[in-house]
Coordinates of C-alpha atoms and ligand atoms in Angstrom, one line a residue:
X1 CA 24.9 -10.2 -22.8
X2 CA 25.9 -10.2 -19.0
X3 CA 25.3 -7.5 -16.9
X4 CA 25.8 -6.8 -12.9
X5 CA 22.6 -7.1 -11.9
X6 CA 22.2 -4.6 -8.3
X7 CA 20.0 -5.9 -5.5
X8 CA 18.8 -5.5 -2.3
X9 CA 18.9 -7.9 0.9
X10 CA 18.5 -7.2 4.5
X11 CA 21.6 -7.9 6.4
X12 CA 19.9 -9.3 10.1
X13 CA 16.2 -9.6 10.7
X14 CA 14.9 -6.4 11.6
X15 CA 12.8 -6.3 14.3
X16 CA 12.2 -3.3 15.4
X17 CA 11.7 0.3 13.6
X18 CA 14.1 -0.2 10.1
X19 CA 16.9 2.5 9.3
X20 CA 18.9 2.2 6.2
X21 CA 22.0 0.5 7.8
X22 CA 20.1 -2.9 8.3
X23 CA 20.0 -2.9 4.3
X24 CA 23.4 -3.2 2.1
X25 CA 23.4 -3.0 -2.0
X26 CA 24.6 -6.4 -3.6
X27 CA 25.7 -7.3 -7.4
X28 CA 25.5 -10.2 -8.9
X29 CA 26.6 -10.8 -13.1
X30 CA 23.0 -12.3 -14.9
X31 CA 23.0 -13.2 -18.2
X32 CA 20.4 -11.6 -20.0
X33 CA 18.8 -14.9 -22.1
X34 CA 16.7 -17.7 -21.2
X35 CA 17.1 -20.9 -21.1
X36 CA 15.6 -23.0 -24.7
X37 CA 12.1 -23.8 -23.6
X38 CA 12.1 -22.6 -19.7
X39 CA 9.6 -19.9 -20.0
X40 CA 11.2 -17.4 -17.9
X41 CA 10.7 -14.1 -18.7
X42 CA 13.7 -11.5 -17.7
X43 CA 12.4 -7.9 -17.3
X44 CA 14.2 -4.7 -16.8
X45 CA 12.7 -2.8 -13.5
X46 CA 11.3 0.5 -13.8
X47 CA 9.2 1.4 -10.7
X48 CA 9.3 -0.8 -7.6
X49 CA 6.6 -0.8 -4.7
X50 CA 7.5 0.2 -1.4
X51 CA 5.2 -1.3 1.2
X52 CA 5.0 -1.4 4.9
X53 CA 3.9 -4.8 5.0
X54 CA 7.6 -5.9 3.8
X55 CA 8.5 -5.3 7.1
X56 CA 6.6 -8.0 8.7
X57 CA 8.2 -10.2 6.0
X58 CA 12.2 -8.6 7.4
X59 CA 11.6 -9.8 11.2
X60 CA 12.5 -12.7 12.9
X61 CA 9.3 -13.9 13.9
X62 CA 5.8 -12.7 13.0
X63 CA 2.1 -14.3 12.8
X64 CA 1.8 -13.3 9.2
X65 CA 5.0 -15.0 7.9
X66 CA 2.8 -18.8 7.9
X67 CA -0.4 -17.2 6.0
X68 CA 0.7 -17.3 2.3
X69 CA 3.4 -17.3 0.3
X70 CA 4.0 -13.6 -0.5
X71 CA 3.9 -13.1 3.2
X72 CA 7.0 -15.5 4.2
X73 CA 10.1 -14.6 6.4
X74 CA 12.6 -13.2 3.8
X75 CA 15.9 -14.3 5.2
X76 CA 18.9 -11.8 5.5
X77 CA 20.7 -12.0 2.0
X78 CA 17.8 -12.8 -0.1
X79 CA 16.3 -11.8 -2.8
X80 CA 13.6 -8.9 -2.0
X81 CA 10.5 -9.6 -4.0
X82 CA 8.2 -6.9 -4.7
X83 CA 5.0 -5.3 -6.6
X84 CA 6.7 -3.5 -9.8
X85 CA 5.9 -2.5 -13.5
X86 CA 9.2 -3.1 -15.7
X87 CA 10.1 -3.8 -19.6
X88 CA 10.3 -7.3 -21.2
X89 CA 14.0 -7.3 -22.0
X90 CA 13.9 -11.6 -23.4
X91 CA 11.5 -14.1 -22.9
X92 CA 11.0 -17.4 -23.3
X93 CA 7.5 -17.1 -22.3
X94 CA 5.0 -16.6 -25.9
X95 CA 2.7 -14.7 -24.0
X96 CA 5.1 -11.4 -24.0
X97 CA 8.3 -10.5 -26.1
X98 CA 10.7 -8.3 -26.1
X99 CA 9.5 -4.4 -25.2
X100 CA 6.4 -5.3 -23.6
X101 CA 5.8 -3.0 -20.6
X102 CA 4.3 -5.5 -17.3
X103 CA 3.6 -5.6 -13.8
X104 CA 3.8 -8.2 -11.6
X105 CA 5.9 -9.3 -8.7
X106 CA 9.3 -8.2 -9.6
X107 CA 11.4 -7.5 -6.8
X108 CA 14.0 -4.7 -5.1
X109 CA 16.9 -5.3 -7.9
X110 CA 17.4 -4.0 -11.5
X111 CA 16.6 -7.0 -13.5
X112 CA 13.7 -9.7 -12.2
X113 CA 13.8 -13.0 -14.0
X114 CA 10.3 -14.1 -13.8
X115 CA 9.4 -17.8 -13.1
X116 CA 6.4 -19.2 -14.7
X117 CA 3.6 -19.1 -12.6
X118 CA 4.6 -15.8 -10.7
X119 CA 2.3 -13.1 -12.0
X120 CA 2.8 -10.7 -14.6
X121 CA 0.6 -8.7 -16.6
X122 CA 1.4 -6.6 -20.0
X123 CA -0.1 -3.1 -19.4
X124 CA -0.9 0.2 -22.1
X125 CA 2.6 2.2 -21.7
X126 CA 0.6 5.0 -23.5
X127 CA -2.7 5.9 -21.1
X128 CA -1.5 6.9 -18.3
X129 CA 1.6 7.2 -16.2
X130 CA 3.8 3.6 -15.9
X131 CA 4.2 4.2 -12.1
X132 CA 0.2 4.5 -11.8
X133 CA -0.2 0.8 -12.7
X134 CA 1.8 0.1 -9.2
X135 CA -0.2 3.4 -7.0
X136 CA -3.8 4.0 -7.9
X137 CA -4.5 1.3 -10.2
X138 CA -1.6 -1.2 -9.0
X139 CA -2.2 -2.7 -5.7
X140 CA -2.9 0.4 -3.6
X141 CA -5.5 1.1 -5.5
X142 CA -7.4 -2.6 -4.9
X143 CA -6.8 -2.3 -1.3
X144 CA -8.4 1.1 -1.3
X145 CA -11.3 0.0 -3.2
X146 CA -12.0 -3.6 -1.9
X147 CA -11.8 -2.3 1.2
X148 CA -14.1 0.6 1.3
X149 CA -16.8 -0.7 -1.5
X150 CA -16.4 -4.8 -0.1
X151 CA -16.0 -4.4 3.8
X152 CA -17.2 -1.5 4.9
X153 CA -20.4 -1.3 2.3
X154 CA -20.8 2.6 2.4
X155 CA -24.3 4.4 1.9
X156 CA -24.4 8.1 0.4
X157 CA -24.3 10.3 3.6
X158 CA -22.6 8.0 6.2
X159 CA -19.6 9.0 8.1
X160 CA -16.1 7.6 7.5
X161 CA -12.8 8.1 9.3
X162 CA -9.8 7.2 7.4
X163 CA -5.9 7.5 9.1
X164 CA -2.9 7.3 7.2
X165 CA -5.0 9.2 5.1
X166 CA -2.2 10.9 2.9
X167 CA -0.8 7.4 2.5
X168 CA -1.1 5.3 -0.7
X169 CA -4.7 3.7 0.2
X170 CA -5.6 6.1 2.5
X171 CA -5.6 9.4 -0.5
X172 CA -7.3 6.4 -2.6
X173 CA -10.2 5.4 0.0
X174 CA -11.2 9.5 1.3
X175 CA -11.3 9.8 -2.9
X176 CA -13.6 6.8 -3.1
X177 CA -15.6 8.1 0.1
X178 CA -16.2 11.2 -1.0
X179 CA -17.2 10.1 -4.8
X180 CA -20.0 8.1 -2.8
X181 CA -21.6 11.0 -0.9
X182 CA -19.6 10.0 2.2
X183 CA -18.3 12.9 4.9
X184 CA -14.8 12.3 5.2
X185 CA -12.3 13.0 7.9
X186 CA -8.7 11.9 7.4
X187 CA -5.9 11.9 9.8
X188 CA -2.4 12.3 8.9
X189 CA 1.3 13.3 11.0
X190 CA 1.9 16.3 9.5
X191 CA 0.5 20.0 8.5
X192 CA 1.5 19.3 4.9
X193 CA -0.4 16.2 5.2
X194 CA -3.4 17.4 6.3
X195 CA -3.3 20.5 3.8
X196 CA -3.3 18.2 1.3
X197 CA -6.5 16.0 2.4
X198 CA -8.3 19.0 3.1
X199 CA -7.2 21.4 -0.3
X200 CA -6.1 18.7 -2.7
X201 CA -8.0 15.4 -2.3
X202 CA -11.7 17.0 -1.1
X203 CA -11.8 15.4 2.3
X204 CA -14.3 17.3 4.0
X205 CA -11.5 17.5 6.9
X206 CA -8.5 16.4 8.4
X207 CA -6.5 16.5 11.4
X208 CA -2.8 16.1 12.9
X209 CA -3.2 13.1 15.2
X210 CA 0.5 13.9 16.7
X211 CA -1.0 17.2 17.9
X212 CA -4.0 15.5 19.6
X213 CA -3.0 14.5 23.1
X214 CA -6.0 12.3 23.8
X215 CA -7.6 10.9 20.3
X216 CA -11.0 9.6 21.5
X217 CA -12.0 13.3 22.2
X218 CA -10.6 14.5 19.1
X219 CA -12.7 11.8 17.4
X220 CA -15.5 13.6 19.3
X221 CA -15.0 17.0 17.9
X222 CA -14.8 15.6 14.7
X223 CA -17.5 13.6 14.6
X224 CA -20.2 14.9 16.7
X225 CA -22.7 12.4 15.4
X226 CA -20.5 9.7 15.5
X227 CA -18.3 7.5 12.7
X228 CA -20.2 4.9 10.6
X229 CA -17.1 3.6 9.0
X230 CA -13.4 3.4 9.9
X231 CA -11.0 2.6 7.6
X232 CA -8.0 1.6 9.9
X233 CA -5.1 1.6 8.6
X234 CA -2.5 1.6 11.8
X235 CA -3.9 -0.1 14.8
X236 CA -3.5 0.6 18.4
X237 CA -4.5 3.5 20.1
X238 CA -6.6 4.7 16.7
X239 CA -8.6 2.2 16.3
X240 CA -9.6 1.9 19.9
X241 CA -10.3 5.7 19.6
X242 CA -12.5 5.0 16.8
X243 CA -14.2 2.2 17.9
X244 CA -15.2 4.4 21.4
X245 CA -17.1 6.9 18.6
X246 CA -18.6 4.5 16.4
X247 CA -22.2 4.5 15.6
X248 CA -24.9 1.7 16.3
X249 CA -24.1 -1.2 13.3
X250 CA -20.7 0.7 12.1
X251 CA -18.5 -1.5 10.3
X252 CA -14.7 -1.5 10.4
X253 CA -12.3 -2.4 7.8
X254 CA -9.0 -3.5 9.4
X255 CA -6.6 -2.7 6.6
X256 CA -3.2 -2.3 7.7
X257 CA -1.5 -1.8 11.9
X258 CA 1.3 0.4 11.2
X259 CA 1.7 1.6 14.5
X260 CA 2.1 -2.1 16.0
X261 CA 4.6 -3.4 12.9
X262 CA 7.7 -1.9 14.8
X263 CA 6.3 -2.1 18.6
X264 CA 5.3 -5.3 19.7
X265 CA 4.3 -3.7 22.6
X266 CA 1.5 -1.5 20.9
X267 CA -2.0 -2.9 20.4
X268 CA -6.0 -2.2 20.3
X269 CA -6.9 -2.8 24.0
X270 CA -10.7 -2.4 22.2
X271 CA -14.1 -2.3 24.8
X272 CA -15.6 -5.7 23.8
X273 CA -18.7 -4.6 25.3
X274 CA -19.1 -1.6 23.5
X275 CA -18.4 -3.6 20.6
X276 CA -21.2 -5.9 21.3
X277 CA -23.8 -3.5 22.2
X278 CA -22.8 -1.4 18.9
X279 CA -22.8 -4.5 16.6
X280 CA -19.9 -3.1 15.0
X281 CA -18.3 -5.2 12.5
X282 CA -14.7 -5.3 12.3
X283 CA -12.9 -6.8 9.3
X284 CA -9.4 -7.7 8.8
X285 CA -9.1 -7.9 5.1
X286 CA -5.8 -8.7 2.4
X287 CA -6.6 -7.3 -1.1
X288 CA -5.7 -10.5 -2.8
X289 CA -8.8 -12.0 -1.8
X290 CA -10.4 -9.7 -3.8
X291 CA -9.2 -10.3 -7.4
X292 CA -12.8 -10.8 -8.3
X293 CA -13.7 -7.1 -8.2
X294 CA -10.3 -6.3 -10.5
X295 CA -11.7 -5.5 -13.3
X296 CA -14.5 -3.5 -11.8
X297 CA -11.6 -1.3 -10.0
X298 CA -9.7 -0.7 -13.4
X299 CA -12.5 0.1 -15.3
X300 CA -14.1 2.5 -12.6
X301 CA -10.9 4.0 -11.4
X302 CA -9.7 4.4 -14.9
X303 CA -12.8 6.3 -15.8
X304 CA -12.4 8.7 -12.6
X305 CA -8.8 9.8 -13.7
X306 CA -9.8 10.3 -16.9
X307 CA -12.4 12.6 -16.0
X308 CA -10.7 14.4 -13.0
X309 CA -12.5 13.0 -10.4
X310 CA -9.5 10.9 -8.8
X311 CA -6.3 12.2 -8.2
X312 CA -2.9 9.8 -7.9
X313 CA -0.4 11.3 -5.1
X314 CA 3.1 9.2 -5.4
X315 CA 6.4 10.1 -3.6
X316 CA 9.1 8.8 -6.2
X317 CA 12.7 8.6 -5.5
X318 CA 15.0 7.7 -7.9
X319 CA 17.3 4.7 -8.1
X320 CA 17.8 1.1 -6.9
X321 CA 20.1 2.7 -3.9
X322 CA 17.3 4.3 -2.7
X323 CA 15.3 1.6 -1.6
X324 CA 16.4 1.6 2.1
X325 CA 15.9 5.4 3.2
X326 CA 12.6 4.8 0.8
X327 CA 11.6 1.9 3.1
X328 CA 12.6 3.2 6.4
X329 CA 11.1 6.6 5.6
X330 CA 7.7 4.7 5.7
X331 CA 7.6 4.4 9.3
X332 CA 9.0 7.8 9.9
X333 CA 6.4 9.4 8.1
X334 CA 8.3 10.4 5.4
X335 CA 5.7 9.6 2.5
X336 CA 2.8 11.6 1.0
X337 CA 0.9 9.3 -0.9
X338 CA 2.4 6.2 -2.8
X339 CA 6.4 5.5 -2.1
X340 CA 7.6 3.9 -5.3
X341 CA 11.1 3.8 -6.1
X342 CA 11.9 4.8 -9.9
X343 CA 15.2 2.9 -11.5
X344 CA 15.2 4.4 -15.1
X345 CA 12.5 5.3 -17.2
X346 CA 11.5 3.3 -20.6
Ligands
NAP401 P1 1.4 4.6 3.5 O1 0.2 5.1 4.3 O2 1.6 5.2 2.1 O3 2.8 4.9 4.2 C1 2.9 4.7 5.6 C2 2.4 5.8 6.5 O4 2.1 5.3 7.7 C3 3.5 6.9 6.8 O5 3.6 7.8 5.9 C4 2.9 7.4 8.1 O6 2.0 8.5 7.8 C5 2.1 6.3 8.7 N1 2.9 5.7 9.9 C6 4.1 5.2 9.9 N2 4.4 4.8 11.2 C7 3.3 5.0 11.9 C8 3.0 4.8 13.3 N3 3.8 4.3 14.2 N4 1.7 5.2 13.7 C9 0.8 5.8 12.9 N5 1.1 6.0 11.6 C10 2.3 5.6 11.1 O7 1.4 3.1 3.4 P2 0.3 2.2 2.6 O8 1.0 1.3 1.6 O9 -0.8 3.1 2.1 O10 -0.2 1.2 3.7 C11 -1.1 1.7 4.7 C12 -1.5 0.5 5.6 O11 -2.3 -0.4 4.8 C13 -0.4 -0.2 6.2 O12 -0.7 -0.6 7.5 C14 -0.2 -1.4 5.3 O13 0.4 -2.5 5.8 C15 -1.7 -1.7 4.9 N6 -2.0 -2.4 3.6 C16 -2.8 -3.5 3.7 C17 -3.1 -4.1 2.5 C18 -4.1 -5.2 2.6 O14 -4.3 -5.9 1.6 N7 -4.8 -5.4 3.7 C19 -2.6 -3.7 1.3 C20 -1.7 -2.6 1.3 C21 -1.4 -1.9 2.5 P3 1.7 9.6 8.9 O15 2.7 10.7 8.6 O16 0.3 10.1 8.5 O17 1.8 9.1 10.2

């Protein structure tokens, strides 16, 4: 069977703040077999992960393009790949027939044929939610918990500033804080952001950073005896704010820079000497490192849903055309929790 198989590609390198017209929707017919022998494995694309760190990927020129494969330069009218669950449609691969819901890197079009060697991994259908396997226990969730467990080593009582903390590993790290005895102050851009920190997800509080005119004596107010652990997840003028208010030995994970992604012209201008004199660690960090604690972060994080102590938050939109307000709306802000595009359901 053929079928037009909807993708899709950036149309010029996008280096600056994205909107949806640097994006265009493509067909292109793929014949739904494989090839005797080759492997492959074609799935059908359900949910597809919508991560800021794509954009990186979209411009012409960036320091992360040379650090691994998953971070190259994707060129304009290629093939967008991408964190997604989907359903085993054929496969030449023994390891998964026809039906079998995966995840794996898929990418932002309706059908993926999967290469051997890329990963992909069958999941339950049944336990919980499909799109969970690509928020709380996909790779949001390892980022979350590698970070805060790994880099910044929390003890029961310490204090821990998250930003972006409505986001997809922000919710997930303030939920992992406060499950380890943490005090936990979140930041977010909006009222309905911070509602949500403070009433839904048990951070102990939360603040508007757009409404704070200078952030280092916000940071103050907040935390009058100082922050033992920042969980940065956008860079500049935050993490120098943070860095000003953090306690002797505090330790830093550097997750994500957000706020430097679409301006060059934005970065941490940090004291070195208050650095020093603190002995604050700060850690840059990529998830993938961190495959050794995979199984630890299923099992746990599994066990906390199913008990009610962790609570997923996803913003789903629905179909492949989606993709480009989905992706833009991540630097407007226009995310609570997990963006994930849905293309059908199983
Ligand atoms: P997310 O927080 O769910 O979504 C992006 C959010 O960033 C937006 O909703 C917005 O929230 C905030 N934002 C956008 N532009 C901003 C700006 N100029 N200044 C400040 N905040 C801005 O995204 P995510 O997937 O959880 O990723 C969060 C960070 O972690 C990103 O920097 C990402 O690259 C990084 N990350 C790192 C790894 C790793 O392995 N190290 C893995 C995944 C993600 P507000 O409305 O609150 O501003």
């Amino acid at each position: 069977m053929e079928v037009e198989n909807k993708h899709i590609i950036i149309k010029h390198a996008i280096d600056g703040l994205p909107t949806e017209s640097d994006f265009e929707l493509r067909s292109t017919p793929l014949v739904l077999s494989v090839a005797q022998g080759s492997k492959e494995v074609v799935v059908k694309n359900l949910f597809l992960s919508i991560d800021p760190y794509q954009l990186n990927r979209m411009k012409t020129c960036s320091s992360s393009q040379k650090t691994f494969a998953a971070a190259a330069r994707i060129q304009p009218g290629q093939r967008i790949d991408a964190f997604g669950v989907g359903k085993v449609v054929v496969s030449g691969n023994e390891e998964f027939e026809r039906d079998d819901v995966v995840v794996g890197l898929l990418a932002w079009e309706e059908y993926t044929v999967v290469r051997p060697g890329t990963t992909l991994t069958k999941v339950d259908p049944h336990e919980f939610p499909l799109s969970y396997h690509v928020s709380i226990l996909g790779p949001s969730g390892l980022t979350a918990y590698a970070g805060f467990y790994d880099i910044c080593k929390p003890k029961k009582g310490e204090k821990v500033f998250v930003s972006t903390a409505s986001g997809s590993v922000g919710s997930l790290v303030g939920q992992y804080a406060k499950l380890s005895g943490c005090y936990v102050v979140g930041c977010a851009g909006s009222k309905t952001k911070v509602d949500l920190l403070k009433e839904k997800l048990g951070f102990d509080d939360a603040f508007n950073y757009k409404e704070e005119p200078d952030l280092k004596s916000a940071l103050r107010r907040y935390f009058p005896e100082g922050i033992d652990i920042y969980f940065d997840n956008v860079g500049s003028a935050m993490l120098d704010a943070a860095v000003a208010n953090m306690n002797l030995f505090g330790r830093v994970a550097l997750c994500g820079a957000i706020s430097e992604y679409t301006d060059a012209g934005k970065r941490a201008a940090l004291d070195m000497v208050d650095v020093i004199y603190k002995r604050i660690t700060l850690r840059g960090f990529l998830a993938l490192d961190h495959l050794n604690l995979y199984a630890g972060f299923i099992s746990s994080t599994s066990d906390h849903l199913r008990h009610g102590r962790m609570r997923a938050v996803e913003d789903i939109s629905t179909g492949l055309e989606s993709v480009p307000s989905a992706f833009a709306g991540l630097f407007r802000g226009d995310n609570v929790g997990k963006k994930l595009v849905q293309l059908t359901s199983l």
